[in-house]
Amino acid sequence: DGGITQSPKYLFRKEGQNVTLSCEQNLNHDAMYWYRQDPGQGLRLIYYSQIVNDFQKGDIAEGYSVSREKKESFPLTVTSAQKNPTAFYLCASSMTRRGTGELFFGEGSRLTVL
Amino acid sequence: GQSLEQPSEVTAVEGAIVQMNCTYQTSGFYGLSWYQQHDGGAPTFLSYNALDGLEETGRFSSFLSRSDSYGYLLLQELQMKDSASYFCAVRELTGGGNKLTFGTGTQLKVEL
């Protein structure tokens, strides 16, 4: 079945460690996104990519990094520079300008910093 | 930048109709989307308006007024399973694609 796969679902890390969250899609979508969600809050855009080898900062990019070497993959690294990394991270993909711009989301990765 | 406002909570009775509002301030607007998210789950797409007026999909309807920077989501014949958070999101076009900015969401509680 087509969809978006995020891993791991749950992740614990110690302060000062970098961690990479995986996101893979087989929907043949050009665009991919990373959002962060804190309890009781909306989704805030971290990074997005419209095409391979290109990506743009979202509203809260500080302390995060991404790469887009393949159309299917858009991993997110949470670096030690991110001051408050404990959150629910959601990856999404979409077609580009056509249609409704509907985002298809993965099931999320919940990161806890100990 | 973008700014969206939604009421934080709405409570309604099973079988009733509920309206959830969204107002936005934006430097670039292409359309307004609505997403549903159950606790701990992934958001799922409900509806999209690019033009003024009402869009209907089954029990869900969404309305947009571009001149008022306002939209709403209407749910009819409420069911217990509709208890969830509902987010509006402004779509803007950037470069070759989309960028969506989400509101903080309205938590809907459906009671018997």
mmCIF file of C-alpha atoms in Angstrom:
data_model
loop_
_atom_site.group_PDB
_atom_site.id
_atom_site.type_symbol
_atom_site.label_atom_id
_atom_site.label_comp_id
_atom_site.label_asym_id
_atom_site.label_seq_id
_atom_site.Cartn_x
_atom_site.Cartn_y
_atom_site.Cartn_z
ATOM 1 C CA ASP A 1 0.000 0.000 0.000
ATOM 2 C CA GLY A 2 1.155 3.536 -0.718
ATOM 3 C CA GLY A 3 1.938 5.760 2.202
ATOM 4 C CA ILE A 4 4.470 7.416 4.452
ATOM 5 C CA THR A 5 6.570 5.496 6.933
ATOM 6 C CA GLN A 6 8.238 7.163 9.879
ATOM 7 C CA SER A 7 10.677 5.484 12.213
ATOM 8 C CA PRO A 8 11.250 5.052 15.014
ATOM 9 C CA LYS A 9 7.829 5.547 16.563
ATOM 10 C CA TYR A 10 9.308 6.266 19.985
ATOM 11 C CA LEU A 11 12.804 7.528 20.679
ATOM 12 C CA PHE A 12 14.651 8.501 23.830
ATOM 13 C CA ARG A 13 17.870 10.441 23.809
ATOM 14 C CA LYS A 14 20.174 12.030 26.307
ATOM 15 C CA GLU A 15 20.852 15.718 26.261
ATOM 16 C CA GLY A 16 23.692 16.650 23.939
ATOM 17 C CA GLN A 17 23.065 13.815 21.485
ATOM 18 C CA ASN A 18 21.988 14.192 17.881
ATOM 19 C CA VAL A 19 19.200 11.944 16.654
ATOM 20 C CA THR A 20 17.908 11.269 13.132
ATOM 21 C CA LEU A 21 14.270 10.552 12.356
ATOM 22 C CA SER A 22 13.504 8.620 9.198
ATOM 23 C CA CYS A 23 10.732 9.427 6.715
ATOM 24 C CA GLU A 24 10.084 7.401 3.557
ATOM 25 C CA GLN A 25 7.215 7.751 1.067
ATOM 26 C CA ASN A 26 6.133 5.638 -1.890
ATOM 27 C CA LEU A 27 3.423 7.990 -3.144
ATOM 28 C CA ASN A 28 5.687 9.469 -5.830
ATOM 29 C CA HIS A 29 5.154 12.917 -4.329
ATOM 30 C CA ASP A 30 7.643 15.633 -5.098
ATOM 31 C CA ALA A 31 7.145 17.618 -1.877
ATOM 32 C CA MET A 32 7.952 16.505 1.654
ATOM 33 C CA TYR A 33 7.618 18.280 5.002
ATOM 34 C CA TRP A 34 8.560 18.018 8.658
ATOM 35 C CA TYR A 35 6.299 19.409 11.363
ATOM 36 C CA ARG A 36 6.678 19.528 15.114
ATOM 37 C CA GLN A 37 3.705 19.243 17.474
ATOM 38 C CA ASP A 38 3.803 20.007 21.189
ATOM 39 C CA PRO A 39 1.015 18.885 23.580
ATOM 40 C CA GLY A 40 -2.205 20.753 22.912
ATOM 41 C CA GLN A 41 -0.592 22.745 20.132
ATOM 42 C CA GLY A 42 -0.833 23.001 16.394
ATOM 43 C CA LEU A 43 1.709 21.839 13.872
ATOM 44 C CA ARG A 44 4.746 24.029 13.286
ATOM 45 C CA LEU A 45 6.771 23.698 10.092
ATOM 46 C CA ILE A 46 10.446 22.822 10.520
ATOM 47 C CA TYR A 47 11.682 22.204 6.969
ATOM 48 C CA TYR A 48 10.151 21.411 3.608
ATOM 49 C CA SER A 49 11.432 20.230 0.258
ATOM 50 C CA GLN A 50 9.762 20.605 -3.128
ATOM 51 C CA ILE A 51 12.330 18.662 -5.127
ATOM 52 C CA VAL A 52 15.347 16.431 -4.696
ATOM 53 C CA ASN A 53 18.519 18.181 -3.494
ATOM 54 C CA ASP A 54 16.600 21.295 -2.457
ATOM 55 C CA PHE A 55 14.902 22.269 0.797
ATOM 56 C CA GLN A 56 13.768 25.394 2.630
ATOM 57 C CA LYS A 57 13.580 26.411 6.265
ATOM 58 C CA GLY A 58 10.179 26.581 7.849
ATOM 59 C CA ASP A 59 9.173 28.633 10.864
ATOM 60 C CA ILE A 60 11.245 26.778 13.483
ATOM 61 C CA ALA A 61 14.322 25.408 11.679
ATOM 62 C CA GLU A 62 16.903 26.320 14.334
ATOM 63 C CA GLY A 63 18.531 23.224 15.830
ATOM 64 C CA TYR A 64 17.356 20.939 13.023
ATOM 65 C CA SER A 65 18.854 19.752 9.740
ATOM 66 C CA VAL A 66 17.531 17.779 6.774
ATOM 67 C CA SER A 67 18.671 16.229 3.514
ATOM 68 C CA ARG A 68 16.813 15.247 0.337
ATOM 69 C CA GLU A 69 19.103 12.992 -1.654
ATOM 70 C CA LYS A 70 16.273 10.795 -2.932
ATOM 71 C CA LYS A 71 12.686 11.599 -3.867
ATOM 72 C CA GLU A 72 11.403 8.970 -1.461
ATOM 73 C CA SER A 73 13.375 9.999 1.622
ATOM 74 C CA PHE A 74 13.524 13.118 3.813
ATOM 75 C CA PRO A 75 15.341 12.421 7.106
ATOM 76 C CA LEU A 76 15.333 14.958 9.931
ATOM 77 C CA THR A 77 18.235 15.344 12.350
ATOM 78 C CA VAL A 78 17.503 16.889 15.723
ATOM 79 C CA THR A 79 20.804 18.338 16.837
ATOM 80 C CA SER A 80 22.096 19.124 20.304
ATOM 81 C CA ALA A 81 21.553 22.793 19.445
ATOM 82 C CA GLN A 82 17.784 22.325 19.656
ATOM 83 C CA LYS A 83 16.988 23.619 23.130
ATOM 84 C CA ASN A 84 13.682 21.852 23.688
ATOM 85 C CA PRO A 85 13.543 18.811 21.413
ATOM 86 C CA THR A 86 10.956 16.723 23.276
ATOM 87 C CA ALA A 87 7.961 16.686 20.925
ATOM 88 C CA PHE A 88 5.894 14.714 18.428
ATOM 89 C CA TYR A 89 7.416 14.922 14.938
ATOM 90 C CA LEU A 90 5.272 14.456 11.856
ATOM 91 C CA CYS A 91 6.478 13.933 8.305
ATOM 92 C CA ALA A 92 4.193 14.588 5.347
ATOM 93 C CA SER A 93 4.232 14.613 1.573
ATOM 94 C CA SER A 94 2.121 16.171 -1.151
ATOM 95 C CA MET A 95 1.810 16.757 -4.835
ATOM 96 C CA THR A 96 3.066 20.195 -5.737
ATOM 97 C CA ARG A 97 0.807 22.877 -7.179
ATOM 98 C CA ARG A 98 -1.913 20.628 -8.491
ATOM 99 C CA GLY A 99 -5.160 19.800 -6.746
ATOM 100 C CA THR A 100 -5.898 20.648 -3.138
ATOM 101 C CA GLY A 101 -2.347 20.520 -1.823
ATOM 102 C CA GLU A 102 -3.458 17.729 0.511
ATOM 103 C CA LEU A 103 -0.763 16.583 2.904
ATOM 104 C CA PHE A 104 -0.419 12.881 3.606
ATOM 105 C CA PHE A 105 1.069 12.311 7.055
ATOM 106 C CA GLY A 106 3.065 9.522 8.592
ATOM 107 C CA GLU A 107 2.158 8.137 12.013
ATOM 108 C CA GLY A 108 4.751 10.319 13.724
ATOM 109 C CA SER A 109 7.842 9.901 15.866
ATOM 110 C CA ARG A 110 7.684 10.793 19.541
ATOM 111 C CA LEU A 111 11.039 12.030 20.822
ATOM 112 C CA THR A 112 11.776 12.327 24.526
ATOM 113 C CA VAL A 113 14.976 13.872 25.835
ATOM 114 C CA LEU A 114 16.017 12.500 29.205
ATOM 115 C CA GLY B 1 4.058 35.443 7.796
ATOM 116 C CA GLN B 2 0.897 33.598 8.614
ATOM 117 C CA SER B 3 -1.300 33.746 11.713
ATOM 118 C CA LEU B 4 -4.401 31.616 12.303
ATOM 119 C CA GLU B 5 -6.854 31.692 15.197
ATOM 120 C CA GLN B 6 -9.178 28.906 16.271
ATOM 121 C CA PRO B 7 -11.218 28.432 19.452
ATOM 122 C CA SER B 8 -9.454 25.957 21.699
ATOM 123 C CA GLU B 9 -12.433 23.769 22.623
ATOM 124 C CA VAL B 10 -15.975 23.040 21.520
ATOM 125 C CA THR B 11 -18.410 20.616 23.150
ATOM 126 C CA ALA B 12 -21.537 19.287 21.414
ATOM 127 C CA VAL B 13 -24.087 16.531 21.760
ATOM 128 C CA GLU B 14 -24.250 13.437 19.591
ATOM 129 C CA GLY B 15 -26.516 14.012 16.601
ATOM 130 C CA ALA B 16 -26.131 17.786 16.731
ATOM 131 C CA ILE B 17 -24.419 20.203 14.332
ATOM 132 C CA VAL B 18 -21.227 22.031 15.258
ATOM 133 C CA GLN B 19 -19.357 24.861 13.581
ATOM 134 C CA MET B 20 -15.643 25.470 14.145
ATOM 135 C CA ASN B 21 -14.253 28.819 13.055
ATOM 136 C CA CYS B 22 -10.891 29.895 11.719
ATOM 137 C CA THR B 23 -9.639 33.415 11.096
ATOM 138 C CA TYR B 24 -6.330 34.094 9.443
ATOM 139 C CA GLN B 25 -3.863 36.844 8.644
ATOM 140 C CA THR B 26 -1.561 36.066 5.806
ATOM 141 C CA SER B 27 0.964 37.602 3.477
ATOM 142 C CA GLY B 28 0.125 35.094 0.767
ATOM 143 C CA PHE B 29 -3.048 33.004 0.449
ATOM 144 C CA TYR B 30 -3.974 30.285 -1.997
ATOM 145 C CA GLY B 31 -6.496 28.235 -0.053
ATOM 146 C CA LEU B 32 -7.729 26.984 3.323
ATOM 147 C CA SER B 33 -7.597 23.339 4.343
ATOM 148 C CA TRP B 34 -9.053 21.406 7.260
ATOM 149 C CA TYR B 35 -7.511 18.396 8.991
ATOM 150 C CA GLN B 36 -8.730 16.031 11.696
ATOM 151 C CA GLN B 37 -6.416 14.494 14.286
ATOM 152 C CA HIS B 38 -7.352 11.916 16.885
ATOM 153 C CA ASP B 39 -5.224 11.760 20.036
ATOM 154 C CA GLY B 40 -1.750 10.443 19.258
ATOM 155 C CA GLY B 41 -2.583 9.929 15.602
ATOM 156 C CA ALA B 42 -1.698 11.423 12.248
ATOM 157 C CA PRO B 43 -3.696 14.364 10.877
ATOM 158 C CA THR B 44 -5.977 13.442 7.995
ATOM 159 C CA PHE B 45 -7.299 15.743 5.292
ATOM 160 C CA LEU B 46 -10.980 16.693 5.426
ATOM 161 C CA SER B 47 -11.658 19.569 3.080
ATOM 162 C CA TYR B 48 -10.221 22.418 1.014
ATOM 163 C CA ASN B 49 -11.504 25.796 -0.180
ATOM 164 C CA ALA B 50 -9.698 27.945 -2.708
ATOM 165 C CA LEU B 51 -12.715 30.084 -3.617
ATOM 166 C CA ASP B 52 -15.453 31.737 -1.574
ATOM 167 C CA GLY B 53 -18.384 29.539 -0.694
ATOM 168 C CA LEU B 54 -19.319 26.197 0.727
ATOM 169 C CA GLU B 55 -17.787 22.816 -0.072
ATOM 170 C CA GLU B 56 -19.673 19.730 1.066
ATOM 171 C CA THR B 57 -18.318 16.224 1.583
ATOM 172 C CA GLY B 58 -20.806 13.962 3.309
ATOM 173 C CA ARG B 59 -21.353 15.117 6.901
ATOM 174 C CA PHE B 60 -18.563 17.689 6.595
ATOM 175 C CA SER B 61 -18.841 21.122 4.981
ATOM 176 C CA SER B 62 -16.268 23.886 4.812
ATOM 177 C CA PHE B 63 -16.834 27.555 4.086
ATOM 178 C CA LEU B 64 -14.465 30.305 3.023
ATOM 179 C CA SER B 65 -14.772 34.071 2.784
ATOM 180 C CA ARG B 66 -11.541 35.473 1.363
ATOM 181 C CA SER B 67 -12.634 39.075 1.869
ATOM 182 C CA ASP B 68 -13.165 38.425 5.596
ATOM 183 C CA SER B 69 -10.118 36.126 5.971
ATOM 184 C CA TYR B 70 -12.473 33.652 7.614
ATOM 185 C CA GLY B 71 -13.537 30.086 7.246
ATOM 186 C CA TYR B 72 -15.384 27.420 9.157
ATOM 187 C CA LEU B 73 -15.846 23.685 9.271
ATOM 188 C CA LEU B 74 -19.364 22.378 9.826
ATOM 189 C CA LEU B 75 -20.000 18.861 11.097
ATOM 190 C CA GLN B 76 -23.522 17.475 10.949
ATOM 191 C CA GLU B 77 -25.078 14.442 12.657
ATOM 192 C CA LEU B 78 -22.263 14.339 15.170
ATOM 193 C CA GLN B 79 -20.970 10.941 16.208
ATOM 194 C CA MET B 80 -18.799 9.978 19.160
ATOM 195 C CA LYS B 81 -15.976 9.139 16.750
ATOM 196 C CA ASP B 82 -15.880 12.795 15.684
ATOM 197 C CA SER B 83 -14.249 13.663 19.021
ATOM 198 C CA ALA B 84 -10.843 14.869 17.863
ATOM 199 C CA SER B 85 -8.819 18.002 17.179
ATOM 200 C CA TYR B 86 -9.570 19.966 14.037
ATOM 201 C CA PHE B 87 -6.981 22.199 12.418
ATOM 202 C CA CYS B 88 -7.341 24.808 9.733
ATOM 203 C CA ALA B 89 -4.300 25.455 7.547
ATOM 204 C CA VAL B 90 -3.484 28.231 5.113
ATOM 205 C CA ARG B 91 -1.935 27.113 1.860
ATOM 206 C CA GLU B 92 0.486 29.378 0.048
ATOM 207 C CA LEU B 93 2.414 28.648 -3.096
ATOM 208 C CA THR B 94 6.186 28.894 -2.841
ATOM 209 C CA GLY B 95 8.598 28.218 -5.656
ATOM 210 C CA GLY B 96 7.348 25.048 -7.258
ATOM 211 C CA GLY B 97 4.961 23.827 -4.591
ATOM 212 C CA ASN B 98 2.948 24.196 -1.407
ATOM 213 C CA LYS B 99 3.538 25.437 2.083
ATOM 214 C CA LEU B 100 0.882 24.898 4.751
ATOM 215 C CA THR B 101 0.719 26.822 8.015
ATOM 216 C CA PHE B 102 -1.552 25.326 10.654
ATOM 217 C CA GLY B 103 -3.661 26.904 13.362
ATOM 218 C CA THR B 104 -3.495 25.707 16.976
ATOM 219 C CA GLY B 105 -6.605 23.598 16.524
ATOM 220 C CA THR B 106 -10.040 23.177 18.089
ATOM 221 C CA GLN B 107 -10.608 20.183 20.319
ATOM 222 C CA LEU B 108 -14.116 18.843 19.735
ATOM 223 C CA LYS B 109 -15.752 16.786 22.466
ATOM 224 C CA VAL B 110 -18.909 14.931 21.511
ATOM 225 C CA GLU B 111 -21.127 13.926 24.428
ATOM 226 C CA LEU B 112 -24.100 11.580 24.681
#
